[in-house]
Amino acid sequence: MRRPWVITVLGLLLAAGSFGVLYANRTAAYRELEQTCGPELAWIKKEFRLNDADFERVRVLHEAYKPVCAEYCQRMDEKNREVAQLLERSTNVTEEIQKALNDTAQLRAQCHSEMLKHFFQVSQAMPPDQGRRYLAWMRSQTLGSTHESMLPQVGSHALEEGTR
Amino acid sequence: MSELLRTWRVDAPLPLRFEERVWRRISQEQESRASVWSEWLGELYVRWRALLMRPAGATAYLLALLVVGGGLGYWQSEHYTSEAEAGWRGAYVRSVNPTAISFSK
């Protein structure tokens, strides 16, 4: 009499077990990678199939670049705020605004130059073919003609293009 | 006619277990009015039991649940990995691009 119930429960346990085993197995590598590399560098390691030695070189470069990037970020914010304040106060493009815009453009150019320097260094720390792919993708992500190009979905398309 | 009916007396005794039979018929009537839904559930339960009592049926049921559980696990893990990769990718770009950070604020 109890057999159908036992089999029913057994089936449900089997379903839960197979779900858990498959899910845990297929996501374990991702969770481990994120724990060991952090979310920023986990993608680099996985996407460009870096071995430990290559990854270590990239990690060192990344850590060295972070303070530089943070400083530029802060300066860009200050410049953007300055321009915004000037624009609030005037109804025309004054000399002061023109100067602030020029300064901002100059700062952005410096920032792009530092960024590109970093991208080249990182690409050279990778195997050549992966380095080229990395450079192509980072260019499309950061130096696109519009700010929309910085969105990940557009970047992933560019990445696919790069793999072809 | 009314007068006749009023004076009419029935002397014949009631059939054996008359009351019990009346109650049984009432009960049968109520059962027949049970909802289609509960009838369907009852039928399903009977068929389910019959299926699981057969070795082939029980095996098929267990295999089906194994496949369904595994399929859901696979689907969810795909979702997890694609979300994780998109998140990592965005985090990397933000971490190396000061202008992106600046404009995102």
PDB file of C-alpha atoms in Angstrom:
ATOM      1  CA  MET A   1       0.000   0.000   0.000  1.00  0.00           C
ATOM      2  CA  ARG A   2       2.834   2.379   0.834  1.00  0.00           C
ATOM      3  CA  ARG A   3       4.856   1.635  -2.285  1.00  0.00           C
ATOM      4  CA  PRO A   4       3.397   4.345  -4.588  1.00  0.00           C
ATOM      5  CA  TRP A   5       4.024   7.018  -1.970  1.00  0.00           C
ATOM      6  CA  VAL A   6       7.569   5.835  -1.396  1.00  0.00           C
ATOM      7  CA  ILE A   7       8.266   5.921  -5.145  1.00  0.00           C
ATOM      8  CA  THR A   8       6.647   9.367  -5.484  1.00  0.00           C
ATOM      9  CA  VAL A   9       8.821  10.822  -2.735  1.00  0.00           C
ATOM     10  CA  LEU A  10      11.875   9.026  -4.086  1.00  0.00           C
ATOM     11  CA  GLY A  11      11.247  10.569  -7.512  1.00  0.00           C
ATOM     12  CA  LEU A  12      11.017  14.066  -6.059  1.00  0.00           C
ATOM     13  CA  LEU A  13      14.230  13.530  -4.108  1.00  0.00           C
ATOM     14  CA  LEU A  14      15.898  12.249  -7.266  1.00  0.00           C
ATOM     15  CA  ALA A  15      14.798  15.369  -9.177  1.00  0.00           C
ATOM     16  CA  ALA A  16      16.067  17.676  -6.419  1.00  0.00           C
ATOM     17  CA  GLY A  17      19.329  15.725  -6.242  1.00  0.00           C
ATOM     18  CA  SER A  18      19.987  15.798  -9.990  1.00  0.00           C
ATOM     19  CA  PHE A  19      19.180  19.533 -10.059  1.00  0.00           C
ATOM     20  CA  GLY A  20      21.610  20.209  -7.206  1.00  0.00           C
ATOM     21  CA  VAL A  21      24.426  18.071  -8.568  1.00  0.00           C
ATOM     22  CA  LEU A  22      24.234  19.501 -12.077  1.00  0.00           C
ATOM     23  CA  TYR A  23      23.882  23.105 -10.911  1.00  0.00           C
ATOM     24  CA  ALA A  24      26.706  22.826  -8.375  1.00  0.00           C
ATOM     25  CA  ASN A  25      29.037  21.104 -10.846  1.00  0.00           C
ATOM     26  CA  ARG A  26      28.451  23.518 -13.683  1.00  0.00           C
ATOM     27  CA  THR A  27      28.802  26.659 -11.544  1.00  0.00           C
ATOM     28  CA  ALA A  28      31.629  25.503  -9.245  1.00  0.00           C
ATOM     29  CA  ALA A  29      34.409  26.685 -11.570  1.00  0.00           C
ATOM     30  CA  TYR A  30      32.797  30.122 -11.873  1.00  0.00           C
ATOM     31  CA  ARG A  31      32.363  30.518  -8.130  1.00  0.00           C
ATOM     32  CA  GLU A  32      35.933  29.433  -7.485  1.00  0.00           C
ATOM     33  CA  LEU A  33      37.281  31.764 -10.178  1.00  0.00           C
ATOM     34  CA  GLU A  34      35.378  34.715  -8.741  1.00  0.00           C
ATOM     35  CA  GLN A  35      36.615  33.927  -5.241  1.00  0.00           C
ATOM     36  CA  THR A  36      40.259  33.631  -6.241  1.00  0.00           C
ATOM     37  CA  CYS A  37      40.498  36.409  -8.870  1.00  0.00           C
ATOM     38  CA  GLY A  38      37.688  38.794  -7.914  1.00  0.00           C
ATOM     39  CA  PRO A  39      34.951  39.766 -10.370  1.00  0.00           C
ATOM     40  CA  GLU A  40      37.108  42.195 -12.379  1.00  0.00           C
ATOM     41  CA  LEU A  41      39.894  39.814 -13.266  1.00  0.00           C
ATOM     42  CA  ALA A  42      37.858  36.605 -13.350  1.00  0.00           C
ATOM     43  CA  TRP A  43      36.505  37.599 -16.740  1.00  0.00           C
ATOM     44  CA  ILE A  44      39.990  38.313 -18.141  1.00  0.00           C
ATOM     45  CA  LYS A  45      41.263  34.947 -17.006  1.00  0.00           C
ATOM     46  CA  LYS A  46      38.337  33.024 -18.403  1.00  0.00           C
ATOM     47  CA  GLU A  47      37.699  34.935 -21.613  1.00  0.00           C
ATOM     48  CA  PHE A  48      41.330  35.032 -22.717  1.00  0.00           C
ATOM     49  CA  ARG A  49      42.167  31.565 -21.382  1.00  0.00           C
ATOM     50  CA  LEU A  50      45.166  32.762 -19.379  1.00  0.00           C
ATOM     51  CA  ASN A  51      47.416  30.305 -17.613  1.00  0.00           C
ATOM     52  CA  ASP A  52      48.560  31.098 -14.088  1.00  0.00           C
ATOM     53  CA  ALA A  53      51.810  32.792 -15.134  1.00  0.00           C
ATOM     54  CA  ASP A  54      50.099  35.025 -17.732  1.00  0.00           C
ATOM     55  CA  PHE A  55      47.313  35.812 -15.331  1.00  0.00           C
ATOM     56  CA  GLU A  56      49.762  36.802 -12.603  1.00  0.00           C
ATOM     57  CA  ARG A  57      51.440  39.275 -14.971  1.00  0.00           C
ATOM     58  CA  VAL A  58      48.048  40.732 -15.917  1.00  0.00           C
ATOM     59  CA  ARG A  59      47.037  40.929 -12.258  1.00  0.00           C
ATOM     60  CA  VAL A  60      50.198  42.860 -11.297  1.00  0.00           C
ATOM     61  CA  LEU A  61      49.627  45.306 -14.181  1.00  0.00           C
ATOM     62  CA  HIS A  62      45.994  45.717 -13.202  1.00  0.00           C
ATOM     63  CA  GLU A  63      46.834  46.415  -9.559  1.00  0.00           C
ATOM     64  CA  ALA A  64      49.466  48.963 -10.603  1.00  0.00           C
ATOM     65  CA  TYR A  65      47.030  50.704 -12.948  1.00  0.00           C
ATOM     66  CA  LYS A  66      44.145  50.936 -10.475  1.00  0.00           C
ATOM     67  CA  PRO A  67      45.437  53.968  -8.511  1.00  0.00           C
ATOM     68  CA  VAL A  68      46.256  55.766 -11.784  1.00  0.00           C
ATOM     69  CA  CYS A  69      42.754  55.057 -13.041  1.00  0.00           C
ATOM     70  CA  ALA A  70      41.212  56.207  -9.752  1.00  0.00           C
ATOM     71  CA  GLU A  71      43.127  59.476  -9.898  1.00  0.00           C
ATOM     72  CA  TYR A  72      41.991  60.190 -13.460  1.00  0.00           C
ATOM     73  CA  CYS A  73      38.476  59.264 -12.486  1.00  0.00           C
ATOM     74  CA  GLN A  74      38.550  61.817  -9.684  1.00  0.00           C
ATOM     75  CA  ARG A  75      40.021  64.522 -11.922  1.00  0.00           C
ATOM     76  CA  MET A  76      37.449  63.833 -14.632  1.00  0.00           C
ATOM     77  CA  ASP A  77      34.667  64.153 -12.069  1.00  0.00           C
ATOM     78  CA  GLU A  78      36.043  67.462 -10.839  1.00  0.00           C
ATOM     79  CA  LYS A  79      36.303  68.797 -14.396  1.00  0.00           C
ATOM     80  CA  ASN A  80      32.799  67.624 -15.262  1.00  0.00           C
ATOM     81  CA  ARG A  81      31.426  69.302 -12.142  1.00  0.00           C
ATOM     82  CA  GLU A  82      33.269  72.508 -12.989  1.00  0.00           C
ATOM     83  CA  VAL A  83      31.811  72.542 -16.507  1.00  0.00           C
ATOM     84  CA  ALA A  84      28.337  71.811 -15.153  1.00  0.00           C
ATOM     85  CA  GLN A  85      28.587  74.701 -12.672  1.00  0.00           C
ATOM     86  CA  LEU A  86      29.781  77.102 -15.377  1.00  0.00           C
ATOM     87  CA  LEU A  87      26.948  76.047 -17.671  1.00  0.00           C
ATOM     88  CA  GLU A  88      24.409  76.658 -14.921  1.00  0.00           C
ATOM     89  CA  ARG A  89      25.586  80.235 -14.479  1.00  0.00           C
ATOM     90  CA  SER A  90      25.674  81.314 -18.133  1.00  0.00           C
ATOM     91  CA  THR A  91      23.554  81.456 -21.233  1.00  0.00           C
ATOM     92  CA  ASN A  92      26.414  81.571 -23.728  1.00  0.00           C
ATOM     93  CA  VAL A  93      29.655  79.757 -24.372  1.00  0.00           C
ATOM     94  CA  THR A  94      31.965  82.113 -22.532  1.00  0.00           C
ATOM     95  CA  GLU A  95      35.746  82.072 -22.638  1.00  0.00           C
ATOM     96  CA  GLU A  96      35.738  80.482 -19.225  1.00  0.00           C
ATOM     97  CA  ILE A  97      33.486  77.669 -20.450  1.00  0.00           C
ATOM     98  CA  GLN A  98      35.595  77.230 -23.563  1.00  0.00           C
ATOM     99  CA  LYS A  99      38.706  76.904 -21.397  1.00  0.00           C
ATOM    100  CA  ALA A 100      37.038  74.412 -19.060  1.00  0.00           C
ATOM    101  CA  LEU A 101      35.863  72.336 -22.036  1.00  0.00           C
ATOM    102  CA  ASN A 102      39.358  72.379 -23.510  1.00  0.00           C
ATOM    103  CA  ASP A 103      40.812  71.320 -20.168  1.00  0.00           C
ATOM    104  CA  THR A 104      38.282  68.486 -19.946  1.00  0.00           C
ATOM    105  CA  ALA A 105      39.088  67.332 -23.466  1.00  0.00           C
ATOM    106  CA  GLN A 106      42.791  67.466 -22.704  1.00  0.00           C
ATOM    107  CA  LEU A 107      42.323  65.515 -19.508  1.00  0.00           C
ATOM    108  CA  ARG A 108      40.229  62.928 -21.355  1.00  0.00           C
ATOM    109  CA  ALA A 109      42.960  62.594 -23.963  1.00  0.00           C
ATOM    110  CA  GLN A 110      45.562  62.043 -21.232  1.00  0.00           C
ATOM    111  CA  CYS A 111      43.259  59.552 -19.592  1.00  0.00           C
ATOM    112  CA  HIS A 112      42.768  57.683 -22.875  1.00  0.00           C
ATOM    113  CA  SER A 113      46.488  57.703 -23.462  1.00  0.00           C
ATOM    114  CA  GLU A 114      47.176  56.144 -20.023  1.00  0.00           C
ATOM    115  CA  MET A 115      44.392  53.679 -20.565  1.00  0.00           C
ATOM    116  CA  LEU A 116      45.720  52.639 -23.967  1.00  0.00           C
ATOM    117  CA  LYS A 117      49.210  52.281 -22.502  1.00  0.00           C
ATOM    118  CA  HIS A 118      47.741  49.927 -19.939  1.00  0.00           C
ATOM    119  CA  PHE A 119      45.815  47.973 -22.586  1.00  0.00           C
ATOM    120  CA  PHE A 120      48.971  47.491 -24.628  1.00  0.00           C
ATOM    121  CA  GLN A 121      50.889  46.327 -21.571  1.00  0.00           C
ATOM    122  CA  VAL A 122      48.135  43.869 -20.668  1.00  0.00           C
ATOM    123  CA  SER A 123      47.871  42.594 -24.224  1.00  0.00           C
ATOM    124  CA  GLN A 124      51.626  41.981 -24.264  1.00  0.00           C
ATOM    125  CA  ALA A 125      51.342  39.970 -21.067  1.00  0.00           C
ATOM    126  CA  MET A 126      48.980  37.570 -22.850  1.00  0.00           C
ATOM    127  CA  PRO A 127      49.612  35.041 -25.616  1.00  0.00           C
ATOM    128  CA  PRO A 128      49.782  37.029 -28.906  1.00  0.00           C
ATOM    129  CA  ASP A 129      46.451  35.953 -30.407  1.00  0.00           C
ATOM    130  CA  GLN A 130      44.606  36.549 -27.163  1.00  0.00           C
ATOM    131  CA  GLY A 131      46.398  39.862 -26.740  1.00  0.00           C
ATOM    132  CA  ARG A 132      45.139  41.012 -30.135  1.00  0.00           C
ATOM    133  CA  ARG A 133      41.630  39.954 -29.275  1.00  0.00           C
ATOM    134  CA  TYR A 134      41.859  41.771 -25.939  1.00  0.00           C
ATOM    135  CA  LEU A 135      43.051  44.964 -27.595  1.00  0.00           C
ATOM    136  CA  ALA A 136      40.302  44.897 -30.208  1.00  0.00           C
ATOM    137  CA  TRP A 137      37.660  44.377 -27.578  1.00  0.00           C
ATOM    138  CA  MET A 138      38.963  47.020 -25.176  1.00  0.00           C
ATOM    139  CA  ARG A 139      39.173  49.548 -28.001  1.00  0.00           C
ATOM    140  CA  SER A 140      35.560  48.944 -28.928  1.00  0.00           C
ATOM    141  CA  GLN A 141      34.558  49.217 -25.285  1.00  0.00           C
ATOM    142  CA  THR A 142      36.393  52.350 -24.319  1.00  0.00           C
ATOM    143  CA  LEU A 143      37.160  54.407 -27.421  1.00  0.00           C
ATOM    144  CA  GLY A 144      33.925  54.045 -29.322  1.00  0.00           C
ATOM    145  CA  SER A 145      32.341  57.060 -30.987  1.00  0.00           C
ATOM    146  CA  THR A 146      29.443  57.152 -28.529  1.00  0.00           C
ATOM    147  CA  HIS A 147      29.049  56.390 -24.863  1.00  0.00           C
ATOM    148  CA  GLU A 148      26.647  53.595 -25.761  1.00  0.00           C
ATOM    149  CA  SER A 149      29.690  51.666 -26.912  1.00  0.00           C
ATOM    150  CA  MET A 150      30.634  51.300 -23.261  1.00  0.00           C
ATOM    151  CA  LEU A 151      27.610  49.166 -22.572  1.00  0.00           C
ATOM    152  CA  PRO A 152      28.464  45.481 -22.111  1.00  0.00           C
ATOM    153  CA  GLN A 153      25.977  44.115 -24.688  1.00  0.00           C
ATOM    154  CA  VAL A 154      27.599  46.071 -27.498  1.00  0.00           C
ATOM    155  CA  GLY A 155      30.971  44.975 -26.244  1.00  0.00           C
ATOM    156  CA  SER A 156      30.003  41.328 -26.250  1.00  0.00           C
ATOM    157  CA  HIS A 157      29.048  41.696 -29.902  1.00  0.00           C
ATOM    158  CA  ALA A 158      32.433  43.197 -30.623  1.00  0.00           C
ATOM    159  CA  LEU A 159      34.037  40.347 -28.724  1.00  0.00           C
ATOM    160  CA  GLU A 160      32.223  37.830 -30.886  1.00  0.00           C
ATOM    161  CA  GLU A 161      33.415  39.721 -33.953  1.00  0.00           C
ATOM    162  CA  GLY A 162      36.933  39.569 -32.591  1.00  0.00           C
ATOM    163  CA  THR A 163      36.826  35.787 -32.199  1.00  0.00           C
ATOM    164  CA  ARG A 164      35.854  35.225 -35.841  1.00  0.00           C
TER     165      ARG A 164
ATOM    166  CA  MET B   1     -61.134  13.319  -4.326  1.00  0.00           C
ATOM    167  CA  SER B   2     -59.515  15.246  -1.476  1.00  0.00           C
ATOM    168  CA  GLU B   3     -61.951  13.738   0.954  1.00  0.00           C
ATOM    169  CA  LEU B   4     -61.116  10.266  -0.302  1.00  0.00           C
ATOM    170  CA  LEU B   5     -57.364  10.797   0.023  1.00  0.00           C
ATOM    171  CA  ARG B   6     -57.768  12.150   3.547  1.00  0.00           C
ATOM    172  CA  THR B   7     -59.568   9.023   4.670  1.00  0.00           C
ATOM    173  CA  TRP B   8     -57.240   6.623   2.838  1.00  0.00           C
ATOM    174  CA  ARG B   9     -55.237   4.369   5.174  1.00  0.00           C
ATOM    175  CA  VAL B  10     -52.254   2.245   4.134  1.00  0.00           C
ATOM    176  CA  ASP B  11     -52.132  -0.934   6.182  1.00  0.00           C
ATOM    177  CA  ALA B  12     -49.329  -2.721   4.250  1.00  0.00           C
ATOM    178  CA  PRO B  13     -46.059  -2.918   6.282  1.00  0.00           C
ATOM    179  CA  LEU B  14     -42.930  -1.054   5.053  1.00  0.00           C
ATOM    180  CA  PRO B  15     -40.429  -3.186   3.152  1.00  0.00           C
ATOM    181  CA  LEU B  16     -37.513  -4.640   5.078  1.00  0.00           C
ATOM    182  CA  ARG B  17     -34.694  -2.085   5.992  1.00  0.00           C
ATOM    183  CA  PHE B  18     -36.728   0.638   4.320  1.00  0.00           C
ATOM    184  CA  GLU B  19     -35.112   3.504   6.258  1.00  0.00           C
ATOM    185  CA  GLU B  20     -31.584   2.250   5.606  1.00  0.00           C
ATOM    186  CA  ARG B  21     -32.281   1.996   1.896  1.00  0.00           C
ATOM    187  CA  VAL B  22     -33.659   5.543   1.854  1.00  0.00           C
ATOM    188  CA  TRP B  23     -30.487   6.874   3.510  1.00  0.00           C
ATOM    189  CA  ARG B  24     -28.298   4.879   1.147  1.00  0.00           C
ATOM    190  CA  ARG B  25     -30.058   6.385  -1.861  1.00  0.00           C
ATOM    191  CA  ILE B  26     -29.662   9.882  -0.445  1.00  0.00           C
ATOM    192  CA  SER B  27     -25.982   9.234   0.076  1.00  0.00           C
ATOM    193  CA  GLN B  28     -25.573   7.844  -3.451  1.00  0.00           C
ATOM    194  CA  GLU B  29     -27.317  10.911  -4.817  1.00  0.00           C
ATOM    195  CA  GLN B  30     -24.922  13.226  -2.956  1.00  0.00           C
ATOM    196  CA  GLU B  31     -21.916  11.272  -4.191  1.00  0.00           C
ATOM    197  CA  SER B  32     -23.082  11.488  -7.773  1.00  0.00           C
ATOM    198  CA  ARG B  33     -23.274  15.249  -7.365  1.00  0.00           C
ATOM    199  CA  ALA B  34     -19.601  15.426  -6.327  1.00  0.00           C
ATOM    200  CA  SER B  35     -17.657  17.806  -8.506  1.00  0.00           C
ATOM    201  CA  VAL B  36     -16.099  16.704 -11.761  1.00  0.00           C
ATOM    202  CA  TRP B  37     -12.809  17.964 -10.384  1.00  0.00           C
ATOM    203  CA  SER B  38     -12.726  15.586  -7.432  1.00  0.00           C
ATOM    204  CA  GLU B  39     -13.820  12.736  -9.688  1.00  0.00           C
ATOM    205  CA  TRP B  40     -10.991  13.569 -12.035  1.00  0.00           C
ATOM    206  CA  LEU B  41      -8.545  13.721  -9.144  1.00  0.00           C
ATOM    207  CA  GLY B  42      -9.763  10.414  -7.851  1.00  0.00           C
ATOM    208  CA  GLU B  43      -9.356   8.845 -11.278  1.00  0.00           C
ATOM    209  CA  LEU B  44      -5.879  10.327 -11.572  1.00  0.00           C
ATOM    210  CA  TYR B  45      -4.916   8.985  -8.166  1.00  0.00           C
ATOM    211  CA  VAL B  46      -6.092   5.501  -9.119  1.00  0.00           C
ATOM    212  CA  ARG B  47      -4.186   5.592 -12.383  1.00  0.00           C
ATOM    213  CA  TRP B  48      -1.120   7.018 -10.622  1.00  0.00           C
ATOM    214  CA  ARG B  49      -1.131   4.210  -8.095  1.00  0.00           C
ATOM    215  CA  ALA B  50      -1.582   1.654 -10.866  1.00  0.00           C
ATOM    216  CA  LEU B  51       1.336   3.158 -12.775  1.00  0.00           C
ATOM    217  CA  LEU B  52       3.684   3.115  -9.817  1.00  0.00           C
ATOM    218  CA  MET B  53       2.692  -0.418  -8.862  1.00  0.00           C
ATOM    219  CA  ARG B  54       4.106  -1.642 -12.186  1.00  0.00           C
ATOM    220  CA  PRO B  55       7.948  -1.841 -12.301  1.00  0.00           C
ATOM    221  CA  ALA B  56       8.082  -0.313 -15.794  1.00  0.00           C
ATOM    222  CA  GLY B  57       5.831   2.578 -14.745  1.00  0.00           C
ATOM    223  CA  ALA B  58       7.823   3.273 -11.590  1.00  0.00           C
ATOM    224  CA  THR B  59      11.087   3.229 -13.539  1.00  0.00           C
ATOM    225  CA  ALA B  60       9.715   5.597 -16.175  1.00  0.00           C
ATOM    226  CA  TYR B  61       8.494   7.981 -13.460  1.00  0.00           C
ATOM    227  CA  LEU B  62      11.866   7.988 -11.709  1.00  0.00           C
ATOM    228  CA  LEU B  63      13.742   8.502 -14.965  1.00  0.00           C
ATOM    229  CA  ALA B  64      11.433  11.342 -15.990  1.00  0.00           C
ATOM    230  CA  LEU B  65      12.006  13.170 -12.711  1.00  0.00           C
ATOM    231  CA  LEU B  66      15.744  12.583 -12.977  1.00  0.00           C
ATOM    232  CA  VAL B  67      15.749  14.171 -16.440  1.00  0.00           C
ATOM    233  CA  VAL B  68      13.486  17.065 -15.395  1.00  0.00           C
ATOM    234  CA  GLY B  69      15.634  17.822 -12.333  1.00  0.00           C
ATOM    235  CA  GLY B  70      18.816  17.617 -14.384  1.00  0.00           C
ATOM    236  CA  GLY B  71      17.342  19.794 -17.129  1.00  0.00           C
ATOM    237  CA  LEU B  72      16.312  22.475 -14.675  1.00  0.00           C
ATOM    238  CA  GLY B  73      19.746  22.320 -13.040  1.00  0.00           C
ATOM    239  CA  TYR B  74      21.425  22.738 -16.440  1.00  0.00           C
ATOM    240  CA  TRP B  75      19.160  25.627 -17.417  1.00  0.00           C
ATOM    241  CA  GLN B  76      19.697  27.436 -14.122  1.00  0.00           C
ATOM    242  CA  SER B  77      23.451  26.935 -14.277  1.00  0.00           C
ATOM    243  CA  GLU B  78      23.500  28.397 -17.819  1.00  0.00           C
ATOM    244  CA  HIS B  79      21.630  31.422 -16.495  1.00  0.00           C
ATOM    245  CA  TYR B  80      24.077  31.752 -13.594  1.00  0.00           C
ATOM    246  CA  THR B  81      27.186  31.536 -15.777  1.00  0.00           C
ATOM    247  CA  SER B  82      25.976  34.014 -18.394  1.00  0.00           C
ATOM    248  CA  GLU B  83      24.956  36.473 -15.668  1.00  0.00           C
ATOM    249  CA  ALA B  84      28.296  36.036 -13.930  1.00  0.00           C
ATOM    250  CA  GLU B  85      30.263  36.611 -17.142  1.00  0.00           C
ATOM    251  CA  ALA B  86      28.292  39.736 -18.012  1.00  0.00           C
ATOM    252  CA  GLY B  87      28.833  41.070 -14.485  1.00  0.00           C
ATOM    253  CA  TRP B  88      32.564  40.358 -14.554  1.00  0.00           C
ATOM    254  CA  ARG B  89      32.946  41.932 -17.990  1.00  0.00           C
ATOM    255  CA  GLY B  90      31.188  45.118 -16.870  1.00  0.00           C
ATOM    256  CA  ALA B  91      33.234  45.232 -13.663  1.00  0.00           C
ATOM    257  CA  TYR B  92      36.489  44.952 -15.613  1.00  0.00           C
ATOM    258  CA  VAL B  93      35.609  47.712 -18.061  1.00  0.00           C
ATOM    259  CA  ARG B  94      34.555  50.017 -15.237  1.00  0.00           C
ATOM    260  CA  SER B  95      37.764  49.255 -13.350  1.00  0.00           C
ATOM    261  CA  VAL B  96      40.051  50.298 -16.215  1.00  0.00           C
ATOM    262  CA  ASN B  97      38.116  53.105 -17.865  1.00  0.00           C
ATOM    263  CA  PRO B  98      37.986  56.324 -15.823  1.00  0.00           C
ATOM    264  CA  THR B  99      35.807  58.082 -18.411  1.00  0.00           C
ATOM    265  CA  ALA B 100      33.214  55.319 -18.240  1.00  0.00           C
ATOM    266  CA  ILE B 101      33.110  55.599 -14.465  1.00  0.00           C
ATOM    267  CA  SER B 102      32.913  59.334 -14.714  1.00  0.00           C
ATOM    268  CA  PHE B 103      30.043  59.332 -17.181  1.00  0.00           C
ATOM    269  CA  SER B 104      28.184  56.583 -15.384  1.00  0.00           C
ATOM    270  CA  LYS B 105      27.781  58.798 -12.318  1.00  0.00           C
TER     271      LYS B 105
END
